[in-house]
């Protein structure tokens, strides 16, 4: 039985007490958010095939659950925009978040605010900003059924701005040329993987457990590295982190198309799905950049 992310908890038999199942939005390593709609479609080489006589999230029988048919999963109304337009807007949201992060980071460095922040207790401020980032994500996930598309967009931009505060510190930790090389490499790898996912219509739902396992590994290694001297393994972990977030880039890009067909009958849900997809892609880019930066920084030393 399919489950709608925005349905009430009592509408689903396998919820976790909040109306979310184990595929809903959840934080993973402070980075990627495994938010994915539960749909009734069995995926094939073209994306989806007819799911037959199944129940949808509202408990109604549907004889034709093919998303390429005229009716979408959330009603008979078709999306007002094409799939290509929807994908383009999702990536524009992601690029907008990255641009805001850069503007905040550069502005803080140029104004001397980052230096003052580091001089007067950078660790405590960094912890406070991290807690604020987590709070934004918790608010978004907890109010996903009630938050408006505008509210979701504001939360996303707040998160991007807070990330800019932490990123401003990297201007003091790494040389400018290293930052530029890392950003260029990230843009190249990210763009190539996202394009490959769209062009070859990748079906990557089966790799989700492996991606989550990889994130758990990165979390555990990060905790252990704060207790023990694991510097000899840092280079290897950087390569693993790059591979994981490249795979996540392809995975999250493929989900944009799934969201479009699943929510095309409801304009508000479709807009929110676009913003959450942009957040996931934003986090893929940021984490990929950080691992490439660590790798280049170590090699430079």
mmCIF file of C-alpha atoms in Angstrom:
data_model
loop_
_atom_site.group_PDB
_atom_site.id
_atom_site.type_symbol
_atom_site.label_atom_id
_atom_site.label_comp_id
_atom_site.label_asym_id
_atom_site.label_seq_id
_atom_site.Cartn_x
_atom_site.Cartn_y
_atom_site.Cartn_z
ATOM 1 C CA UNK A 1 0.000 0.000 0.000
ATOM 2 C CA UNK A 2 1.462 3.335 -1.040
ATOM 3 C CA UNK A 3 1.991 6.033 1.482
ATOM 4 C CA UNK A 4 1.664 9.760 0.928
ATOM 5 C CA UNK A 5 4.262 11.798 2.738
ATOM 6 C CA UNK A 6 1.700 14.434 3.609
ATOM 7 C CA UNK A 7 -1.066 12.052 4.702
ATOM 8 C CA UNK A 8 -2.179 11.913 8.295
ATOM 9 C CA UNK A 9 -0.511 9.358 10.583
ATOM 10 C CA UNK A 10 -3.737 7.395 10.982
ATOM 11 C CA UNK A 11 -3.919 6.942 7.202
ATOM 12 C CA UNK A 12 -0.840 4.727 7.168
ATOM 13 C CA UNK A 13 -0.216 1.422 8.867
ATOM 14 C CA UNK A 14 3.558 1.618 8.976
ATOM 15 C CA UNK A 15 4.191 5.137 10.223
ATOM 16 C CA UNK A 16 6.598 6.038 12.946
ATOM 17 C CA UNK A 17 4.115 8.022 14.988
ATOM 18 C CA UNK A 18 4.590 11.124 12.894
ATOM 19 C CA UNK A 19 3.089 10.067 9.581
ATOM 20 C CA UNK A 20 6.550 9.421 8.169
ATOM 21 C CA UNK A 21 7.866 6.040 7.214
ATOM 22 C CA UNK A 22 11.474 5.005 6.959
ATOM 23 C CA UNK A 23 11.774 6.570 3.532
ATOM 24 C CA UNK A 24 10.672 10.039 4.591
ATOM 25 C CA UNK A 25 12.848 13.035 5.211
ATOM 26 C CA UNK A 26 15.485 12.212 7.771
ATOM 27 C CA UNK A 27 18.881 13.673 8.434
ATOM 28 C CA UNK A 28 21.860 11.632 7.483
ATOM 29 C CA UNK A 29 25.346 12.758 8.473
ATOM 30 C CA UNK A 30 24.204 16.371 8.573
ATOM 31 C CA UNK A 31 24.189 16.100 4.855
ATOM 32 C CA UNK A 32 21.876 14.241 2.586
ATOM 33 C CA UNK A 33 18.193 13.840 3.410
ATOM 34 C CA UNK A 34 16.671 10.598 2.267
ATOM 35 C CA UNK A 35 13.282 12.097 1.402
ATOM 36 C CA UNK A 36 11.472 10.093 -1.204
ATOM 37 C CA UNK A 37 7.803 9.611 -2.059
ATOM 38 C CA UNK A 38 6.340 6.184 -1.633
ATOM 39 C CA UNK A 39 4.664 5.421 -4.933
ATOM 40 C CA UNK A 40 2.755 2.610 -6.526
ATOM 41 C CA UNK A 41 4.923 2.297 -9.557
ATOM 42 C CA UNK A 42 7.160 -0.580 -10.450
ATOM 43 C CA UNK A 43 10.087 1.031 -12.143
ATOM 44 C CA UNK A 44 11.360 -0.084 -15.532
ATOM 45 C CA UNK A 45 13.847 1.197 -18.034
ATOM 46 C CA UNK A 46 11.593 4.089 -18.922
ATOM 47 C CA UNK A 47 10.973 5.157 -15.344
ATOM 48 C CA UNK A 48 7.706 3.470 -14.372
ATOM 49 C CA UNK A 49 5.168 0.914 -15.563
ATOM 50 C CA UNK A 50 1.527 0.268 -14.808
ATOM 51 C CA UNK A 51 1.155 -0.751 -11.202
ATOM 52 C CA UNK A 52 -2.189 -2.449 -11.795
ATOM 53 C CA UNK A 53 -5.055 -2.437 -9.340
ATOM 54 C CA UNK A 54 -3.426 -0.857 -6.291
ATOM 55 C CA UNK A 55 -4.463 1.506 -3.539
ATOM 56 C CA UNK A 56 -3.008 4.971 -3.471
ATOM 57 C CA UNK A 57 -2.228 7.145 -0.451
ATOM 58 C CA UNK A 58 -5.874 8.116 -0.046
ATOM 59 C CA UNK A 59 -7.177 4.532 -0.014
ATOM 60 C CA UNK A 60 -8.895 4.681 -3.438
ATOM 61 C CA UNK A 61 -8.499 1.953 -6.025
ATOM 62 C CA UNK A 62 -6.787 2.944 -9.225
ATOM 63 C CA UNK A 63 -6.832 0.752 -12.306
ATOM 64 C CA UNK A 64 -4.113 2.732 -14.056
ATOM 65 C CA UNK A 65 -1.223 3.968 -11.948
ATOM 66 C CA UNK A 66 1.052 4.654 -14.894
ATOM 67 C CA UNK A 67 2.433 8.180 -14.313
ATOM 68 C CA UNK A 68 2.781 8.631 -18.062
ATOM 69 C CA UNK A 69 -0.983 8.260 -18.373
ATOM 70 C CA UNK A 70 -3.164 11.353 -18.339
ATOM 71 C CA UNK A 71 -3.984 11.231 -14.629
ATOM 72 C CA UNK A 72 -1.333 11.835 -11.989
ATOM 73 C CA UNK A 73 -1.117 10.133 -8.615
ATOM 74 C CA UNK A 74 -2.675 13.122 -6.841
ATOM 75 C CA UNK A 75 -5.599 13.798 -9.115
ATOM 76 C CA UNK A 76 -6.679 14.257 -12.682
ATOM 77 C CA UNK A 77 -5.141 17.693 -13.109
ATOM 78 C CA UNK A 78 -1.891 17.736 -15.017
ATOM 79 C CA UNK A 79 1.077 19.814 -13.919
ATOM 80 C CA UNK A 80 1.006 23.329 -15.336
ATOM 81 C CA UNK A 81 4.667 23.033 -16.339
ATOM 82 C CA UNK A 82 6.561 20.459 -18.330
ATOM 83 C CA UNK A 83 8.997 17.965 -16.835
ATOM 84 C CA UNK A 84 11.993 19.810 -18.282
ATOM 85 C CA UNK A 85 10.765 23.101 -16.804
ATOM 86 C CA UNK A 86 10.209 21.454 -13.423
ATOM 87 C CA UNK A 87 13.707 19.951 -13.415
ATOM 88 C CA UNK A 88 15.182 23.287 -14.456
ATOM 89 C CA UNK A 89 13.411 25.138 -11.625
ATOM 90 C CA UNK A 90 14.612 22.553 -9.106
ATOM 91 C CA UNK A 91 18.217 23.059 -10.157
ATOM 92 C CA UNK A 92 17.734 26.837 -10.125
ATOM 93 C CA UNK A 93 16.651 26.573 -6.474
ATOM 94 C CA UNK A 94 19.775 24.552 -5.759
ATOM 95 C CA UNK A 95 22.049 27.052 -7.547
ATOM 96 C CA UNK A 96 20.309 29.904 -5.736
ATOM 97 C CA UNK A 97 21.103 28.280 -2.400
ATOM 98 C CA UNK A 98 24.762 27.860 -3.394
ATOM 99 C CA UNK A 99 24.950 31.472 -4.531
ATOM 100 C CA UNK A 100 23.493 32.689 -1.237
ATOM 101 C CA UNK A 101 26.004 30.542 0.680
ATOM 102 C CA UNK A 102 28.896 32.105 -1.267
ATOM 103 C CA UNK A 103 27.581 35.653 -0.828
ATOM 104 C CA UNK A 104 27.239 35.215 2.941
ATOM 105 C CA UNK A 105 30.664 33.571 3.261
ATOM 106 C CA UNK A 106 32.437 36.186 1.134
ATOM 107 C CA UNK A 107 30.635 39.040 2.866
ATOM 108 C CA UNK A 108 31.636 37.825 6.308
ATOM 109 C CA UNK A 109 35.274 37.426 5.295
ATOM 110 C CA UNK A 110 35.408 40.820 3.573
ATOM 111 C CA UNK A 111 33.818 42.610 6.508
ATOM 112 C CA UNK A 112 36.102 40.969 9.061
ATOM 113 C CA UNK A 113 33.190 39.284 10.845
ATOM 114 C CA UNK A 114 34.693 35.840 10.364
ATOM 115 C CA UNK A 115 37.990 36.916 11.891
ATOM 116 C CA UNK A 116 36.197 38.384 14.891
ATOM 117 C CA UNK A 117 34.116 35.232 15.196
ATOM 118 C CA UNK A 118 37.220 33.020 15.233
ATOM 119 C CA UNK A 119 39.089 35.359 17.574
ATOM 120 C CA UNK A 120 36.258 35.557 20.110
ATOM 121 C CA UNK A 121 35.394 31.886 20.289
ATOM 122 C CA UNK A 122 34.959 30.299 16.906
ATOM 123 C CA UNK A 123 34.225 26.820 18.248
ATOM 124 C CA UNK A 124 31.242 27.906 20.339
ATOM 125 C CA UNK A 125 29.834 29.984 17.478
ATOM 126 C CA UNK A 126 30.325 27.121 15.044
ATOM 127 C CA UNK A 127 28.426 24.770 17.367
ATOM 128 C CA UNK A 128 25.640 27.328 17.680
ATOM 129 C CA UNK A 129 25.345 27.706 13.901
ATOM 130 C CA UNK A 130 25.293 23.933 13.479
ATOM 131 C CA UNK A 131 22.478 23.635 16.017
ATOM 132 C CA UNK A 132 20.575 26.348 14.152
ATOM 133 C CA UNK A 133 20.988 24.426 10.883
ATOM 134 C CA UNK A 134 19.632 21.287 12.500
ATOM 135 C CA UNK A 135 16.705 23.266 13.922
ATOM 136 C CA UNK A 136 15.767 24.534 10.450
ATOM 137 C CA UNK A 137 15.779 21.003 9.045
ATOM 138 C CA UNK A 138 13.724 19.680 11.970
ATOM 139 C CA UNK A 139 11.143 22.428 11.470
ATOM 140 C CA UNK A 140 10.911 21.664 7.762
ATOM 141 C CA UNK A 141 10.493 17.935 8.323
ATOM 142 C CA UNK A 142 8.101 18.245 11.266
ATOM 143 C CA UNK A 143 5.772 20.651 9.451
ATOM 144 C CA UNK A 144 6.026 19.130 6.002
ATOM 145 C CA UNK A 145 2.250 18.591 5.759
ATOM 146 C CA UNK A 146 1.396 22.110 6.963
ATOM 147 C CA UNK A 147 4.222 24.291 5.713
ATOM 148 C CA UNK A 148 3.480 26.322 2.594
ATOM 149 C CA UNK A 149 5.741 26.272 -0.470
ATOM 150 C CA UNK A 150 6.851 29.786 0.462
ATOM 151 C CA UNK A 151 7.669 28.658 4.000
ATOM 152 C CA UNK A 152 9.679 25.722 2.679
ATOM 153 C CA UNK A 153 11.594 28.058 0.378
ATOM 154 C CA UNK A 154 12.363 30.451 3.249
ATOM 155 C CA UNK A 155 13.637 27.584 5.406
ATOM 156 C CA UNK A 156 15.866 26.394 2.572
ATOM 157 C CA UNK A 157 17.356 29.867 2.086
ATOM 158 C CA UNK A 158 17.918 30.259 5.834
ATOM 159 C CA UNK A 159 19.776 26.956 5.847
ATOM 160 C CA UNK A 160 21.913 28.084 2.893
ATOM 161 C CA UNK A 161 22.743 31.359 4.670
ATOM 162 C CA UNK A 162 23.753 29.569 7.873
ATOM 163 C CA UNK A 163 25.979 27.272 5.842
ATOM 164 C CA UNK A 164 27.633 30.387 4.447
ATOM 165 C CA UNK A 165 28.595 31.378 8.006
ATOM 166 C CA UNK A 166 30.472 28.123 8.535
ATOM 167 C CA UNK A 167 31.965 28.179 5.037
ATOM 168 C CA UNK A 168 33.467 31.607 5.663
ATOM 169 C CA UNK A 169 35.951 29.906 7.985
ATOM 170 C CA UNK A 170 37.402 27.909 5.086
ATOM 171 C CA UNK A 171 38.832 31.120 3.646
ATOM 172 C CA UNK A 172 41.189 31.104 6.642
ATOM 173 C CA UNK A 173 41.857 27.361 6.638
ATOM 174 C CA UNK A 174 42.711 26.903 2.936
ATOM 175 C CA UNK A 175 44.492 28.943 0.284
ATOM 176 C CA UNK A 176 42.250 30.670 -2.236
ATOM 177 C CA UNK A 177 43.619 28.659 -5.174
ATOM 178 C CA UNK A 178 42.784 25.400 -3.365
ATOM 179 C CA UNK A 179 39.219 26.621 -2.777
ATOM 180 C CA UNK A 180 38.866 27.540 -6.454
ATOM 181 C CA UNK A 181 40.231 24.183 -7.641
ATOM 182 C CA UNK A 182 37.941 22.316 -5.252
ATOM 183 C CA UNK A 183 34.884 24.258 -6.389
ATOM 184 C CA UNK A 184 35.727 23.738 -10.060
ATOM 185 C CA UNK A 185 36.233 19.995 -9.586
ATOM 186 C CA UNK A 186 32.993 19.752 -7.602
ATOM 187 C CA UNK A 187 31.012 21.588 -10.280
ATOM 188 C CA UNK A 188 32.478 19.337 -12.982
ATOM 189 C CA UNK A 189 31.814 16.059 -11.162
ATOM 190 C CA UNK A 190 28.394 17.109 -9.876
ATOM 191 C CA UNK A 191 27.240 18.399 -13.259
ATOM 192 C CA UNK A 192 28.497 15.304 -15.064
ATOM 193 C CA UNK A 193 26.790 12.899 -12.682
ATOM 194 C CA UNK A 194 23.486 14.813 -12.683
ATOM 195 C CA UNK A 195 23.513 14.981 -16.492
ATOM 196 C CA UNK A 196 24.261 11.255 -16.761
ATOM 197 C CA UNK A 197 21.368 10.468 -14.425
ATOM 198 C CA UNK A 198 18.945 12.432 -16.613
ATOM 199 C CA UNK A 199 20.283 11.415 -20.016
ATOM 200 C CA UNK A 200 20.496 7.695 -19.295
ATOM 201 C CA UNK A 201 17.301 7.680 -17.174
ATOM 202 C CA UNK A 202 19.030 5.880 -14.341
ATOM 203 C CA UNK A 203 16.950 3.757 -11.982
ATOM 204 C CA UNK A 204 18.839 3.900 -8.685
ATOM 205 C CA UNK A 205 16.269 3.130 -6.000
ATOM 206 C CA UNK A 206 18.002 -0.188 -5.279
ATOM 207 C CA UNK A 207 21.227 1.513 -4.136
ATOM 208 C CA UNK A 208 19.539 3.560 -1.402
ATOM 209 C CA UNK A 209 20.460 1.098 1.436
ATOM 210 C CA UNK A 210 24.103 1.108 0.306
ATOM 211 C CA UNK A 211 24.207 4.904 0.234
ATOM 212 C CA UNK A 212 22.755 5.080 3.726
ATOM 213 C CA UNK A 213 25.290 2.515 4.913
ATOM 214 C CA UNK A 214 28.065 4.628 3.435
ATOM 215 C CA UNK A 215 26.818 7.673 5.331
ATOM 216 C CA UNK A 216 26.794 5.705 8.565
ATOM 217 C CA UNK A 217 30.400 4.729 7.885
ATOM 218 C CA UNK A 218 31.381 8.376 7.369
ATOM 219 C CA UNK A 219 29.637 9.376 10.609
ATOM 220 C CA UNK A 220 31.340 6.630 12.607
ATOM 221 C CA UNK A 221 34.739 7.439 11.145
ATOM 222 C CA UNK A 222 34.274 11.130 11.929
ATOM 223 C CA UNK A 223 33.456 10.340 15.564
ATOM 224 C CA UNK A 224 36.363 7.910 15.925
ATOM 225 C CA UNK A 225 38.796 10.372 14.337
ATOM 226 C CA UNK A 226 38.011 12.833 17.143
ATOM 227 C CA UNK A 227 39.010 10.198 19.711
ATOM 228 C CA UNK A 228 41.828 8.327 17.990
ATOM 229 C CA UNK A 229 44.558 9.351 15.576
ATOM 230 C CA UNK A 230 43.223 8.031 12.268
ATOM 231 C CA UNK A 231 45.070 10.453 10.031
ATOM 232 C CA UNK A 232 46.537 7.629 7.956
ATOM 233 C CA UNK A 233 43.045 6.740 6.720
ATOM 234 C CA UNK A 234 41.884 10.275 5.892
ATOM 235 C CA UNK A 235 42.822 10.103 2.216
ATOM 236 C CA UNK A 236 40.971 6.820 1.750
ATOM 237 C CA UNK A 237 37.894 8.199 3.530
ATOM 238 C CA UNK A 238 37.948 11.284 1.304
ATOM 239 C CA UNK A 239 37.751 9.070 -1.780
ATOM 240 C CA UNK A 240 34.916 7.079 -0.204
ATOM 241 C CA UNK A 241 33.043 10.270 0.653
ATOM 242 C CA UNK A 242 33.445 11.567 -2.909
ATOM 243 C CA UNK A 243 32.113 8.289 -4.325
ATOM 244 C CA UNK A 244 29.130 8.278 -1.948
ATOM 245 C CA UNK A 245 28.015 11.814 -2.753
ATOM 246 C CA UNK A 246 28.531 11.354 -6.481
ATOM 247 C CA UNK A 247 26.159 8.379 -6.228
ATOM 248 C CA UNK A 248 23.756 10.474 -4.153
ATOM 249 C CA UNK A 249 23.839 13.159 -6.858
ATOM 250 C CA UNK A 250 22.670 10.667 -9.481
ATOM 251 C CA UNK A 251 20.121 9.186 -7.064
ATOM 252 C CA UNK A 252 18.588 12.532 -6.039
ATOM 253 C CA UNK A 253 18.527 13.777 -9.629
ATOM 254 C CA UNK A 254 16.523 10.706 -10.663
ATOM 255 C CA UNK A 255 14.056 11.397 -7.823
ATOM 256 C CA UNK A 256 13.119 14.762 -9.324
ATOM 257 C CA UNK A 257 11.384 12.971 -12.188
ATOM 258 C CA UNK A 258 9.625 10.590 -9.801
ATOM 259 C CA UNK A 259 8.346 13.511 -7.717
ATOM 260 C CA UNK A 260 7.076 15.285 -10.812
ATOM 261 C CA UNK A 261 4.888 12.386 -11.925
ATOM 262 C CA UNK A 262 3.752 11.501 -8.416
ATOM 263 C CA UNK A 263 2.695 15.007 -7.312
ATOM 264 C CA UNK A 264 1.677 16.556 -10.644
ATOM 265 C CA UNK A 265 -1.986 16.582 -9.590
ATOM 266 C CA UNK A 266 -1.317 18.893 -6.620
ATOM 267 C CA UNK A 267 0.458 22.186 -7.305
ATOM 268 C CA UNK A 268 1.455 22.889 -3.686
ATOM 269 C CA UNK A 269 2.917 19.438 -3.100
ATOM 270 C CA UNK A 270 4.732 19.637 -6.419
ATOM 271 C CA UNK A 271 6.356 22.941 -5.429
ATOM 272 C CA UNK A 272 7.381 21.603 -2.021
ATOM 273 C CA UNK A 273 8.792 18.470 -3.609
ATOM 274 C CA UNK A 274 10.889 20.676 -5.896
ATOM 275 C CA UNK A 275 12.288 22.653 -2.948
ATOM 276 C CA UNK A 276 13.131 19.518 -0.979
ATOM 277 C CA UNK A 277 14.811 18.034 -4.045
ATOM 278 C CA UNK A 278 16.811 21.255 -4.371
ATOM 279 C CA UNK A 279 17.844 20.938 -0.717
ATOM 280 C CA UNK A 280 19.021 17.365 -1.284
ATOM 281 C CA UNK A 281 21.038 18.359 -4.361
ATOM 282 C CA UNK A 282 22.450 21.362 -2.476
ATOM 283 C CA UNK A 283 23.644 19.068 0.312
ATOM 284 C CA UNK A 284 25.114 16.627 -2.214
ATOM 285 C CA UNK A 285 27.126 19.477 -3.754
ATOM 286 C CA UNK A 286 28.274 20.865 -0.403
ATOM 287 C CA UNK A 287 29.417 17.503 0.960
ATOM 288 C CA UNK A 288 31.133 16.609 -2.318
ATOM 289 C CA UNK A 289 32.949 19.959 -2.201
ATOM 290 C CA UNK A 290 34.088 19.388 1.381
ATOM 291 C CA UNK A 291 35.599 15.970 0.652
ATOM 292 C CA UNK A 292 37.339 17.224 -2.484
ATOM 293 C CA UNK A 293 38.627 20.214 -0.511
ATOM 294 C CA UNK A 294 40.011 17.959 2.227
ATOM 295 C CA UNK A 295 41.680 15.778 -0.385
ATOM 296 C CA UNK A 296 43.278 18.697 -2.225
ATOM 297 C CA UNK A 297 44.298 20.337 1.023
ATOM 298 C CA UNK A 298 46.065 17.202 2.252
ATOM 299 C CA UNK A 299 47.778 16.609 -1.081
ATOM 300 C CA UNK A 300 48.948 20.224 -1.159
ATOM 301 C CA UNK A 301 50.521 19.851 2.277
#
